[in-house]
mmCIF file of C-alpha atoms and ligand atoms in Angstrom:
data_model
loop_
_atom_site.group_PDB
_atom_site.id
_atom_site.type_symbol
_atom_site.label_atom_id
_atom_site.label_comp_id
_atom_site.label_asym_id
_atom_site.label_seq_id
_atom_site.Cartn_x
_atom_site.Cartn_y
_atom_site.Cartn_z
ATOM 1 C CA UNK A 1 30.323 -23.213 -17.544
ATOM 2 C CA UNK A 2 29.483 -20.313 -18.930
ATOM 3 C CA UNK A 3 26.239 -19.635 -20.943
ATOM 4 C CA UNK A 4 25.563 -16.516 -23.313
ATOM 5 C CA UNK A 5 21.884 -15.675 -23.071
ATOM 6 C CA UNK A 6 19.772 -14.145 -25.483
ATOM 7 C CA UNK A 7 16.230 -12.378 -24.897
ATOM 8 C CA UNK A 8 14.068 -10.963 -28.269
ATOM 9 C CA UNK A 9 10.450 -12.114 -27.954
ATOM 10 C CA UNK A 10 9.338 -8.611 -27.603
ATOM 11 C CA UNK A 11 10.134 -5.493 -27.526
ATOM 12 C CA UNK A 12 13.584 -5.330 -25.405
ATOM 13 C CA UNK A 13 16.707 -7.016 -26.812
ATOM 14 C CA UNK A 14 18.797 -8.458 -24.097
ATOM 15 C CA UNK A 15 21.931 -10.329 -23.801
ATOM 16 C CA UNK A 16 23.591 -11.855 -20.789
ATOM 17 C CA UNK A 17 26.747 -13.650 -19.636
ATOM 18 C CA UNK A 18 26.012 -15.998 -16.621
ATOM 19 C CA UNK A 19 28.624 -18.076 -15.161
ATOM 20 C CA UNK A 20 27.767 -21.647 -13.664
ATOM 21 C CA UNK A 21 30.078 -20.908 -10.207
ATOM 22 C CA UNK A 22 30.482 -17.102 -10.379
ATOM 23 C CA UNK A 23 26.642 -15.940 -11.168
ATOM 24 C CA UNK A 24 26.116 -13.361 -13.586
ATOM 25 C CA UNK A 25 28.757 -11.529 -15.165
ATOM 26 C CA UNK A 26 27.379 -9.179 -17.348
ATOM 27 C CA UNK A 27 24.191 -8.285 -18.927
ATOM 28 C CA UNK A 28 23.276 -5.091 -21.753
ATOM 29 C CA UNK A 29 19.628 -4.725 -22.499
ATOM 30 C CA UNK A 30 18.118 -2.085 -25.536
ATOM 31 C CA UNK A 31 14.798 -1.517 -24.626
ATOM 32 C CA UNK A 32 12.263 -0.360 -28.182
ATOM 33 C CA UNK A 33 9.806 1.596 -26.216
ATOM 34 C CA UNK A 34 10.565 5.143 -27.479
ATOM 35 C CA UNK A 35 10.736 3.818 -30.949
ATOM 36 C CA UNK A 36 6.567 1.429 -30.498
ATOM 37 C CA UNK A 37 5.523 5.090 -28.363
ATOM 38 C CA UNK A 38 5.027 7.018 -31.448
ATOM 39 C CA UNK A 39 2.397 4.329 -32.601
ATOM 40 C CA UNK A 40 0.558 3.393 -29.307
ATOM 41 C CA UNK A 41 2.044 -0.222 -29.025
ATOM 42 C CA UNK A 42 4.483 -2.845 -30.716
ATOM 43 C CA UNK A 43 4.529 -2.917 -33.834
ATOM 44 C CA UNK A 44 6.371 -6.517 -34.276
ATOM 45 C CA UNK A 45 8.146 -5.756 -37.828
ATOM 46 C CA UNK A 46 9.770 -2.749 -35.841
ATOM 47 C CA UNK A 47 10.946 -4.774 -33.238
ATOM 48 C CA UNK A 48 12.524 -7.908 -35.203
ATOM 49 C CA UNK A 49 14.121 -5.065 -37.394
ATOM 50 C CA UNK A 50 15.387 -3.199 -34.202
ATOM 51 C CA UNK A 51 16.388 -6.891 -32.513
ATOM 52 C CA UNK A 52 18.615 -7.329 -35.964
ATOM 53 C CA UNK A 53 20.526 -4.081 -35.234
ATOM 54 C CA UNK A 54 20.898 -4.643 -31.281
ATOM 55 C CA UNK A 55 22.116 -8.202 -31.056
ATOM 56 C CA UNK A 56 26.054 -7.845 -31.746
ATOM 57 C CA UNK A 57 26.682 -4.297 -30.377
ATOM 58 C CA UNK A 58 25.191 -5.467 -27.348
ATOM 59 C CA UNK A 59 27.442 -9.053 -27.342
ATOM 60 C CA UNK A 60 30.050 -6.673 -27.575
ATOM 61 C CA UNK A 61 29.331 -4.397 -24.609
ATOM 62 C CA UNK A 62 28.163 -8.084 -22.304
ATOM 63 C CA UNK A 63 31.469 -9.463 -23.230
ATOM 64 C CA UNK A 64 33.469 -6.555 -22.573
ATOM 65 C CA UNK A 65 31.869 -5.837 -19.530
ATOM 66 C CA UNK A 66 32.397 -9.278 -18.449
ATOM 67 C CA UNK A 67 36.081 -9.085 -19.666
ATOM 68 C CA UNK A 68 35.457 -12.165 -21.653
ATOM 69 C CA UNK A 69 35.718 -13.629 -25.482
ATOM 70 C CA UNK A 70 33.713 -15.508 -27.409
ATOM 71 C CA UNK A 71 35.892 -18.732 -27.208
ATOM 72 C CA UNK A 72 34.895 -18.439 -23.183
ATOM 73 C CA UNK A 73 31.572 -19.001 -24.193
ATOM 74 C CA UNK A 74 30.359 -22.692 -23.558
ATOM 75 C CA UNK A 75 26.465 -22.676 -25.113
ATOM 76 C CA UNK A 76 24.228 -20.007 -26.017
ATOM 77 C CA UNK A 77 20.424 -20.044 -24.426
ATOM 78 C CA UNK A 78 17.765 -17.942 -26.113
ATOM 79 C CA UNK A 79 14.186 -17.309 -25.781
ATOM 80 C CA UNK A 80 12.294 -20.325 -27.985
ATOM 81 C CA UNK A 81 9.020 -18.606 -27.409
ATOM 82 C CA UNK A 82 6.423 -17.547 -26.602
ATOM 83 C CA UNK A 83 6.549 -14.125 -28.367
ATOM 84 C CA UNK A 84 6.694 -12.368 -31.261
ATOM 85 C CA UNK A 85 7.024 -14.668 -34.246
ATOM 86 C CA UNK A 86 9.974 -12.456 -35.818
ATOM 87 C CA UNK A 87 11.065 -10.840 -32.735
ATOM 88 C CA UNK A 88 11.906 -14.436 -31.507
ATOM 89 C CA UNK A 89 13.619 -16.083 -35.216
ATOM 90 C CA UNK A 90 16.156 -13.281 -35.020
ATOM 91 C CA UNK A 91 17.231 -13.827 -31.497
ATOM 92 C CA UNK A 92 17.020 -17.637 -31.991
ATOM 93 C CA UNK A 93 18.844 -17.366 -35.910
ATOM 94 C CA UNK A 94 21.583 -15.138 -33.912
ATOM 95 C CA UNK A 95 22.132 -17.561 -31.319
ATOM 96 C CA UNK A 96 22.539 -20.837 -33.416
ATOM 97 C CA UNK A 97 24.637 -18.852 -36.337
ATOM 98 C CA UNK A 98 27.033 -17.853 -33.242
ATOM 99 C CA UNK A 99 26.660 -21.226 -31.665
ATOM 100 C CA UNK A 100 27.265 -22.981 -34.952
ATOM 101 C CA UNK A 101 30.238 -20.653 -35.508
ATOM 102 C CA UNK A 102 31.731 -21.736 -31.767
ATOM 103 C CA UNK A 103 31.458 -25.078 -32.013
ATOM 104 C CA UNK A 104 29.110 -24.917 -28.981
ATOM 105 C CA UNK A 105 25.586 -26.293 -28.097
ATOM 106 C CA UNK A 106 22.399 -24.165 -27.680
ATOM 107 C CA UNK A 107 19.611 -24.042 -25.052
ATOM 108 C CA UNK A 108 16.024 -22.797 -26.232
ATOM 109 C CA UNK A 109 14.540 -21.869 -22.940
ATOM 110 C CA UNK A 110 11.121 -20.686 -22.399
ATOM 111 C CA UNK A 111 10.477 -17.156 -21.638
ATOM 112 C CA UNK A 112 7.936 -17.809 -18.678
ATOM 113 C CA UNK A 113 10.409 -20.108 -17.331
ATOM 114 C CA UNK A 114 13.013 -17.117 -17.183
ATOM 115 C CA UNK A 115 10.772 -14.909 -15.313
ATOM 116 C CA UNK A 116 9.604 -17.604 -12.804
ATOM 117 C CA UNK A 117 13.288 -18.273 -12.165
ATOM 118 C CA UNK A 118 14.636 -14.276 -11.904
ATOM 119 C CA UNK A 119 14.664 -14.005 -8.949
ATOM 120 C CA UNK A 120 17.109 -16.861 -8.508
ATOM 121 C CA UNK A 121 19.658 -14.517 -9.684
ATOM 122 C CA UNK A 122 18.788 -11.637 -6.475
ATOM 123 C CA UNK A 123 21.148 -12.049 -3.603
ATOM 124 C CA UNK A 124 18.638 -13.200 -1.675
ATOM 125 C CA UNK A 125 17.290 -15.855 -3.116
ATOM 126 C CA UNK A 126 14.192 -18.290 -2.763
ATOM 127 C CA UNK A 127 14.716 -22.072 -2.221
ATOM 128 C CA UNK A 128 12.208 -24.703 -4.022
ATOM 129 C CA UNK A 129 9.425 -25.282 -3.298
ATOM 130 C CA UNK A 130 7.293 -22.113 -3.581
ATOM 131 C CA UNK A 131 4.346 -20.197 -5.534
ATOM 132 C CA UNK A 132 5.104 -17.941 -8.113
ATOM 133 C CA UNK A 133 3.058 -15.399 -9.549
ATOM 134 C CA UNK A 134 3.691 -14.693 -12.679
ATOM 135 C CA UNK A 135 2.088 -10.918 -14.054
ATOM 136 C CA UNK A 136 3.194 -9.905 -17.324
ATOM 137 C CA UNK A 137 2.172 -8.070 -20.563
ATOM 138 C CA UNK A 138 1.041 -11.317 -21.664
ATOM 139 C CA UNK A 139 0.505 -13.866 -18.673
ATOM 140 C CA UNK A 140 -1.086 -13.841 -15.326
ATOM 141 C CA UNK A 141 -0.660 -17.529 -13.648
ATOM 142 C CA UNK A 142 -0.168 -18.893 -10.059
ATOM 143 C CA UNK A 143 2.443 -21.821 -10.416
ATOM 144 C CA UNK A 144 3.886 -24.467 -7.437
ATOM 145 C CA UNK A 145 7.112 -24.513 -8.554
ATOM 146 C CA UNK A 146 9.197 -27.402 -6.987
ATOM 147 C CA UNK A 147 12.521 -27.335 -9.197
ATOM 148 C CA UNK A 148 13.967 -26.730 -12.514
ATOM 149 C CA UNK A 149 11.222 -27.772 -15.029
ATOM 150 C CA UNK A 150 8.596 -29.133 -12.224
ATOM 151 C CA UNK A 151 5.942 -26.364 -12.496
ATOM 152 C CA UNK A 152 1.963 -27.182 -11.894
ATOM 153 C CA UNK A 153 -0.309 -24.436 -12.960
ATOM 154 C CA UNK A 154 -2.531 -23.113 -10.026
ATOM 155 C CA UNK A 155 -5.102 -20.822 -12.045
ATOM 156 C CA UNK A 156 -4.745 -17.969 -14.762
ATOM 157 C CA UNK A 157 -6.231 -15.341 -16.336
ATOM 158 C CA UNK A 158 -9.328 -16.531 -18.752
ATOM 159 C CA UNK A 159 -8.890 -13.417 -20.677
ATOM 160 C CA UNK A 160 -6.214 -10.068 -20.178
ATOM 161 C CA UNK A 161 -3.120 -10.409 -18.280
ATOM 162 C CA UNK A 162 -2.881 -7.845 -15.196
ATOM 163 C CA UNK A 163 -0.088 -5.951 -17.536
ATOM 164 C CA UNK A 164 -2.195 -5.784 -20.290
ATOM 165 C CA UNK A 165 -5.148 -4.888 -18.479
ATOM 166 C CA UNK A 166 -2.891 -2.164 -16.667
ATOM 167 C CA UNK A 167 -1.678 -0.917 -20.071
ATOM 168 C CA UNK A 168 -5.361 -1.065 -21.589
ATOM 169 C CA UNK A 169 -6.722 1.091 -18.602
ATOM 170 C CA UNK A 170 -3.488 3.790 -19.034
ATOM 171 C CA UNK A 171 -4.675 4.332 -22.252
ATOM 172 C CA UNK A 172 -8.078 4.679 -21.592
ATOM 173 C CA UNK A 173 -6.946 7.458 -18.992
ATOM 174 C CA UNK A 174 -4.905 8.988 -22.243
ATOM 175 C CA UNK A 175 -1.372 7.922 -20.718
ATOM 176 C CA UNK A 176 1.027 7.173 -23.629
ATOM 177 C CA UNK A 177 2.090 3.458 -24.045
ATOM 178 C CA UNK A 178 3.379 1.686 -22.531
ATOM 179 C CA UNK A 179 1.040 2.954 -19.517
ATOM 180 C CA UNK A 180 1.438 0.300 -16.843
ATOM 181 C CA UNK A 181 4.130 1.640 -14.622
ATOM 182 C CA UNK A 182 2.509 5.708 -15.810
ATOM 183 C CA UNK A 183 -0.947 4.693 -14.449
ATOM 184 C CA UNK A 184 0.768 3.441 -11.323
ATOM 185 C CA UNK A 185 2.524 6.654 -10.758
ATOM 186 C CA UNK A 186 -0.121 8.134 -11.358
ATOM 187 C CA UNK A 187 -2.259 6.485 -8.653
ATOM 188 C CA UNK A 188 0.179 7.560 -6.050
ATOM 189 C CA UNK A 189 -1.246 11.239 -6.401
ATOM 190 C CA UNK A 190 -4.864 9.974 -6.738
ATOM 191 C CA UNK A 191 -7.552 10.147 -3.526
ATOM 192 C CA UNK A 192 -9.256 6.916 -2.685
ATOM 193 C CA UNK A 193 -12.272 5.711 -2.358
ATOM 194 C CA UNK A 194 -13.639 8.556 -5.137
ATOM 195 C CA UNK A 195 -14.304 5.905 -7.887
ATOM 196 C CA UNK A 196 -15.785 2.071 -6.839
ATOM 197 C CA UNK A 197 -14.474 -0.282 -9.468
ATOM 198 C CA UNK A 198 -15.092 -4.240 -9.178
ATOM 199 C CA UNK A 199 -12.815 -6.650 -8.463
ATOM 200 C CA UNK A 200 -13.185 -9.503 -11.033
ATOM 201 C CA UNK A 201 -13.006 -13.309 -9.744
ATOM 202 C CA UNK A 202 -12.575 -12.229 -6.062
ATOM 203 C CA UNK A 203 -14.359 -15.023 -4.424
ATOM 204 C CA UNK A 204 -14.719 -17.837 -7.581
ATOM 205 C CA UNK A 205 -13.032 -20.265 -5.102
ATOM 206 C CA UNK A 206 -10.607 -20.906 -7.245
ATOM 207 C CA UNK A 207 -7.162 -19.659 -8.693
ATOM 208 C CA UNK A 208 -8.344 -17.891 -11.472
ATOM 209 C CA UNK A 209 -8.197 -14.730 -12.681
ATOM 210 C CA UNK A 210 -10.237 -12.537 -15.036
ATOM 211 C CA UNK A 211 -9.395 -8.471 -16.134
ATOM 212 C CA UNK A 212 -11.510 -7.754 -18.880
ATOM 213 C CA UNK A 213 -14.166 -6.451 -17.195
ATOM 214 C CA UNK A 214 -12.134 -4.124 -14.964
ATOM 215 C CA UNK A 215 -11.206 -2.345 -18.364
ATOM 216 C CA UNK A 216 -14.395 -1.984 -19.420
ATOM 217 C CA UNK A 217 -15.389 -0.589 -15.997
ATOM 218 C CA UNK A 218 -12.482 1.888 -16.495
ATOM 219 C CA UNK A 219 -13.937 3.048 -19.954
ATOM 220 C CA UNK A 220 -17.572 3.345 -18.712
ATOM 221 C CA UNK A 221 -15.705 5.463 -15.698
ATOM 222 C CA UNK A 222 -14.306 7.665 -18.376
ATOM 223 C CA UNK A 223 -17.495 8.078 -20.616
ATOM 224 C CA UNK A 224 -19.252 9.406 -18.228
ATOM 225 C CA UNK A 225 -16.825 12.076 -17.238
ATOM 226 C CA UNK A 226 -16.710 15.271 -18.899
ATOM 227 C CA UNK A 227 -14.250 15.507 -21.575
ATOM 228 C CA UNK A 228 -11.445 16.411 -21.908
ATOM 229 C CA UNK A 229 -10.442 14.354 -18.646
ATOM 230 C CA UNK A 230 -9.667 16.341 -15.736
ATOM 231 C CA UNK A 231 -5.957 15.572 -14.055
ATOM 232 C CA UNK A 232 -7.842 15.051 -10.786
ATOM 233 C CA UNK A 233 -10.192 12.350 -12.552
ATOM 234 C CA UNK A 234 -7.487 10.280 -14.253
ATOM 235 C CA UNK A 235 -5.359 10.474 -10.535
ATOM 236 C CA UNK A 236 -8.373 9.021 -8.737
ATOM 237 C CA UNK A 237 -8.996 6.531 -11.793
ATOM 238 C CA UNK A 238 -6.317 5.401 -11.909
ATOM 239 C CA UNK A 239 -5.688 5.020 -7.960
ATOM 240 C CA UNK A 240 -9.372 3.152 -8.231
ATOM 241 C CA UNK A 241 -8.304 0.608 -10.981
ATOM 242 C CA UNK A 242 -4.504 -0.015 -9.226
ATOM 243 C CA UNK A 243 -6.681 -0.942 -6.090
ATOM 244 C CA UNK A 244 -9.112 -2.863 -7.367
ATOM 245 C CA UNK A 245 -6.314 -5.214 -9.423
ATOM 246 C CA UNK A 246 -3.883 -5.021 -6.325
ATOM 247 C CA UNK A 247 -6.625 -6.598 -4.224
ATOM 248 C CA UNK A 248 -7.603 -9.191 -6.361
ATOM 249 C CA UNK A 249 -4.171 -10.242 -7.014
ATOM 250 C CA UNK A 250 -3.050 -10.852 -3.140
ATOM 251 C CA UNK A 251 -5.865 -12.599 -2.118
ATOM 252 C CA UNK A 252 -5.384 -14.924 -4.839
ATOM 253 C CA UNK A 253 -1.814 -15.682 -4.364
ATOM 254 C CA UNK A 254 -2.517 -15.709 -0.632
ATOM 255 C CA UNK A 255 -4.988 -18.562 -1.320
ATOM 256 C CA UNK A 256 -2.824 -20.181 -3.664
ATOM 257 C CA UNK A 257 0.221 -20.178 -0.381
ATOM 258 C CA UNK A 258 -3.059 -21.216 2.159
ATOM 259 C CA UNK A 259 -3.977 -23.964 -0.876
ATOM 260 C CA UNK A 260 -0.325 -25.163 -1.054
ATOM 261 C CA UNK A 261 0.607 -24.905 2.643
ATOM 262 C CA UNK A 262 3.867 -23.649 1.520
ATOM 263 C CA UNK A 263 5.572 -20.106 2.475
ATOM 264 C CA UNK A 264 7.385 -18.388 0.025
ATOM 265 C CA UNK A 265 5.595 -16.407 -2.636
ATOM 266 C CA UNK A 266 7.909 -15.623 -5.648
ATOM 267 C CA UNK A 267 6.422 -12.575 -8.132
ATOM 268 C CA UNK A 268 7.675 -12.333 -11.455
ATOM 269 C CA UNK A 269 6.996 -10.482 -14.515
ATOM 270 C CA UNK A 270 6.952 -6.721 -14.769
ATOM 271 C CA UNK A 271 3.400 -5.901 -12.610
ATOM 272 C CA UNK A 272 5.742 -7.423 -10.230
ATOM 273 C CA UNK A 273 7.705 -3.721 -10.461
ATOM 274 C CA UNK A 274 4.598 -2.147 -8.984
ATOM 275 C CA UNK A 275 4.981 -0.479 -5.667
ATOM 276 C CA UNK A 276 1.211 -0.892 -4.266
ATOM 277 C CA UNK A 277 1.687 -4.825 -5.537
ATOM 278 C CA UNK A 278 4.470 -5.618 -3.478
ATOM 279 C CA UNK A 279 3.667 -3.229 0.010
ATOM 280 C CA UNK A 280 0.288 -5.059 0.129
ATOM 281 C CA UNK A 281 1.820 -8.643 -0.788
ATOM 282 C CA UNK A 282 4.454 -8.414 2.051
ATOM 283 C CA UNK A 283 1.578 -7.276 4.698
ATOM 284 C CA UNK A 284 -0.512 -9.888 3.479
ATOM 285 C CA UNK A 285 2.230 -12.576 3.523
ATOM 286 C CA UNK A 286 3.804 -11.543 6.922
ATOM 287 C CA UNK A 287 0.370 -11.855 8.710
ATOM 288 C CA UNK A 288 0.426 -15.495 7.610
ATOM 289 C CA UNK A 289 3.880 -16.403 8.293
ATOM 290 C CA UNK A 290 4.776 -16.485 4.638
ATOM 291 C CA UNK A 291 7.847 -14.611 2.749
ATOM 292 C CA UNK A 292 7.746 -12.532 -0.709
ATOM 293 C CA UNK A 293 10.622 -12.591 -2.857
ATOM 294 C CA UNK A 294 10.667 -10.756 -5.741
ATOM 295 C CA UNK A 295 13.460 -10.610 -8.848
ATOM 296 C CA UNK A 296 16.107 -7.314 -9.061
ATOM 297 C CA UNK A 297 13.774 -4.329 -10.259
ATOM 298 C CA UNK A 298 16.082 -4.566 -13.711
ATOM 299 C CA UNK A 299 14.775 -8.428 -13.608
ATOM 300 C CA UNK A 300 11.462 -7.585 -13.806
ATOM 301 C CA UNK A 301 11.043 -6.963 -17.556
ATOM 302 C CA UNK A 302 12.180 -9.005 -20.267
ATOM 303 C CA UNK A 303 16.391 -9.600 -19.957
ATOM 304 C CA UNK A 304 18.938 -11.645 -21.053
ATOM 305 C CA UNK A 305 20.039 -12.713 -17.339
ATOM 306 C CA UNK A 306 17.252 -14.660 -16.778
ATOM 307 C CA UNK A 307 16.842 -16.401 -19.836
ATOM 308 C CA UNK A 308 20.938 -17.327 -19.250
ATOM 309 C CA UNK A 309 20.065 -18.133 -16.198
ATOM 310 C CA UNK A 310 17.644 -20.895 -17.105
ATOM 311 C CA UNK A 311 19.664 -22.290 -19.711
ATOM 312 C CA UNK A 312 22.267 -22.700 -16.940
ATOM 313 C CA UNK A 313 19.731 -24.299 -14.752
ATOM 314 C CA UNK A 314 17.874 -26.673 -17.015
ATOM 315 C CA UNK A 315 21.626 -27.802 -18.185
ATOM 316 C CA UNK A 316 22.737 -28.608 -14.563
ATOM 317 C CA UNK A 317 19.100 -30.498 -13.826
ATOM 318 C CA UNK A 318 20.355 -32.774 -16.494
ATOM 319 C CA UNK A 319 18.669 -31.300 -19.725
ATOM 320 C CA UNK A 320 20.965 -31.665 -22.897
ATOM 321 C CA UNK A 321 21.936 -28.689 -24.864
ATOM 322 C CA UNK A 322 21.041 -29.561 -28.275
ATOM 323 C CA UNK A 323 23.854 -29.452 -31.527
ATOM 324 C CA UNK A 324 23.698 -26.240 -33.189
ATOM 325 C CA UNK A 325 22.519 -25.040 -36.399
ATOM 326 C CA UNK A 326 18.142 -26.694 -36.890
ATOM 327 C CA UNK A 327 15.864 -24.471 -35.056
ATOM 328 C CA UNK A 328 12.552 -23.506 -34.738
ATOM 329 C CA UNK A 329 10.624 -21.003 -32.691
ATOM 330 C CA UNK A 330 7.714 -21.198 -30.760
ATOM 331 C CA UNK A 331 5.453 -17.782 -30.546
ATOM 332 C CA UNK A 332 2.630 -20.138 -28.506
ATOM 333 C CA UNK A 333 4.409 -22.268 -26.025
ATOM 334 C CA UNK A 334 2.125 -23.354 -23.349
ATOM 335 C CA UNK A 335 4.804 -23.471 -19.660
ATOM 336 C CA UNK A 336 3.300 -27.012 -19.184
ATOM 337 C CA UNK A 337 4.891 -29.058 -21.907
ATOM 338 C CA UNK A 338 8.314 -27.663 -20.492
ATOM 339 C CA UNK A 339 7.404 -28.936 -17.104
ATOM 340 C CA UNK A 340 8.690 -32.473 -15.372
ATOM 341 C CA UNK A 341 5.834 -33.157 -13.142
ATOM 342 C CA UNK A 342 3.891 -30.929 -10.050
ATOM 343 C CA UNK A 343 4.412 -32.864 -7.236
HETATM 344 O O1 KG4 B 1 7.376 -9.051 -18.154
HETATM 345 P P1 KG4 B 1 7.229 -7.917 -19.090
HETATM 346 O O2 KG4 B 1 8.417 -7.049 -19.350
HETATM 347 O O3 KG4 B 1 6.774 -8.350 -20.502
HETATM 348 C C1 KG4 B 1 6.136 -9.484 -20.878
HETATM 349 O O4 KG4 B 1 6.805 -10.546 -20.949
HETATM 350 O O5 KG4 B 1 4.915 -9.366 -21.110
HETATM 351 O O6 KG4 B 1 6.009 -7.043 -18.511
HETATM 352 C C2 KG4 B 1 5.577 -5.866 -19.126
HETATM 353 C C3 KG4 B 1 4.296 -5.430 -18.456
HETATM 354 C C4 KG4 B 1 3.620 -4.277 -19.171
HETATM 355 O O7 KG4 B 1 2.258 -4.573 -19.311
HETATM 356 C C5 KG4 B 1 3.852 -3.091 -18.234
HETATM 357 O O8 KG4 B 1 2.858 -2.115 -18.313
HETATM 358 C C6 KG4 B 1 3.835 -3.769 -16.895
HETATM 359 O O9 KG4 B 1 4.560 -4.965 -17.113
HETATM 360 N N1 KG4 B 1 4.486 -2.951 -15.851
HETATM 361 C C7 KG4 B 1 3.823 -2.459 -14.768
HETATM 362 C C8 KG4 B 1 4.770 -1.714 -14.025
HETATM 363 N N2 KG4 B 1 5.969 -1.777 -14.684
HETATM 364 C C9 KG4 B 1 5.769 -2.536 -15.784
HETATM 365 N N3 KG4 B 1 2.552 -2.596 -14.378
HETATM 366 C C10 KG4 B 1 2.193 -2.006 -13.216
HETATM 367 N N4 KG4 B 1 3.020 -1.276 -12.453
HETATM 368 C C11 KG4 B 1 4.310 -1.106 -12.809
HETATM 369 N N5 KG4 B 1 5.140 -0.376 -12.033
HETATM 370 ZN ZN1 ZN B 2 8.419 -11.132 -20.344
#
């Protein structure tokens, strides 16, 4: 079988051919970030408009890449939601018109479910069960993820995601959006233990997680520096505010494998990319026995691959593509209604 996916909830356009017995064939991604840079963030008519212009030239390139035609094509899986209300009807209009057009069923697959199952498509992949952490722009949650569609939620964030809180504190530190994976180079230069910042949640005793208050820490930090900031300061900031995040997101997980008794930690979502993240996740892990897998660095971010891949998946767990043509979106889509059952 092979399944076309399509990826628009935010601000990358992606589009993916992934074969049922061969893996992935092909995937082209347009990423909007120097277009949103100029105005600090996404602006979400920008990106739907931007989505509308990407979406065939980048069939095109997927399909010649694979050396395939459209007629190969057997459904077409797309990001339902969450997202972007008009970032996600273009992707999902494009992908039922072209379904409709083929003849050919569609899959609406859940974003969340595409990064929790990315790293499915490394070379070395995970086998169910395991824990996934999931650290976007959007989401922070621990997950026990047993199969296709059987995910229990562990604990999540009560208010920002680690992304946005890493974004949040790059700006702060007058990075240019979108900071995350700035402020993390950043900290590489910067000298520890100059700056004490607190490390939200730590010992709750439970799965949760809570960043809001680490940005404000970061902006009291910088208010009482002189201005403008010094490169030095924002280098040790920034060092400061990685640490204090990294910390609080490995013990966590590590309770969450210690709560679950299983051994494999999966990360997904594009804090996963960070370099500090995953060196102190595989020392944690290792000490207890456990394993760390994490998706391709290309996987990390948004991508068509994964959200083919999960249409693939769900499809071969039984799941029944549904006729083209009625669709809807879904911008709020809590993970849980998509899931089976925890056990
Ligand atoms: O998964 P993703 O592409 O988008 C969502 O679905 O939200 O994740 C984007 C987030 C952004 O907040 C970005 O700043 C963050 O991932 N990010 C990083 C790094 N690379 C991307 N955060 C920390 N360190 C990085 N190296
Ligand atoms: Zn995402």
């Amino acid at each position: 079988m092979l399944i076309l996916g399509v990826e628009s909830s935010c601000d990358e356009t992606g589009i993916a051919l992934y074969d049922s017995a061969a893996g992935l064939l092909a995937h082209a991604l347009h990423s909007q970030v120097a277009m949103h840079a100029e105005y600090g963030g996404v602006v979400p008519e920008l990106a739907s408009r931007d989505h509308i212009r990407r979406t065939v030239p980048l069939l095109r390139e997927a399909l010649g890449r694979a050396n395939r035609t459209l007629a190969d094509i057997d459904a077409v899986a797309y990001t339902r939601g969450p997202g972007l209300a008009g970032a996600l009807l273009v992707g999902c209009a494009f992908a039922e018109a072209l379904a409709l057009a083929l003849d050919k069923p569609t899959l609406p697959v859940h974003h969340l479910e595409g990064h929790l199952l990315s790293p499915l498509l490394s070379a070395t992949p995970p086998a169910f069960p395991f824990v996934a952490l999931l650290v976007s722009g959007g989401h922070t949650q621990l997950m026990r993820v047993t199969g296709i569609g059987r995910y229990e939620l562990l604990g999540e964030t009560l208010d920002d995601a680690a992304g946005e809180a890493f974004d949040k504190s790059a700006k702060l530190l007058g990075l240019p959006y979108p900071g995350g994976a700035l402020l993390s180079q950043l900290a590489d230069s910067g000298r520890p233990g100059i700056h004490e910042l607190p490390r939200p949640m730590l010992h709750s005793g439970d799965l949760d997680f809570s960043f809001s208050g680490l940005k404000t820490a970061v902006l009291t930090l910088v208010r009482e520096q002189p201005q403008p900031l010094s490169a030095s300061f924002k280098a040790d900031a920034a060092r400061a505010f990685q640490e204090a995040i990294v910390e609080v997101l490995v013990a966590k997980s590590l309770k969450a494998l210690r709560q679950t008794g299983l051994k494999q930690l999966v990360v997904a979502g594009g804090v996963g990319a960070n370099r500090q993240l995953r060196a102190a996740l595989d020392a944690g892990a290792r000490k207890k026995g456990c394993r760390v897998f994490y998706p391709e660095l290309e996987f990390c971010t948004d991508n068509g691959a994964m959200i083919a891949l999960a249409g693939c998946l769900r499809w071969q767990a039984g799941a029944t593509p549904k006729p083209a043509g009625a669709f809807a979106v879904a911008p709020r889509w809590p993970l849980a209604e998509i899931s089976g059952g925890g056990q």
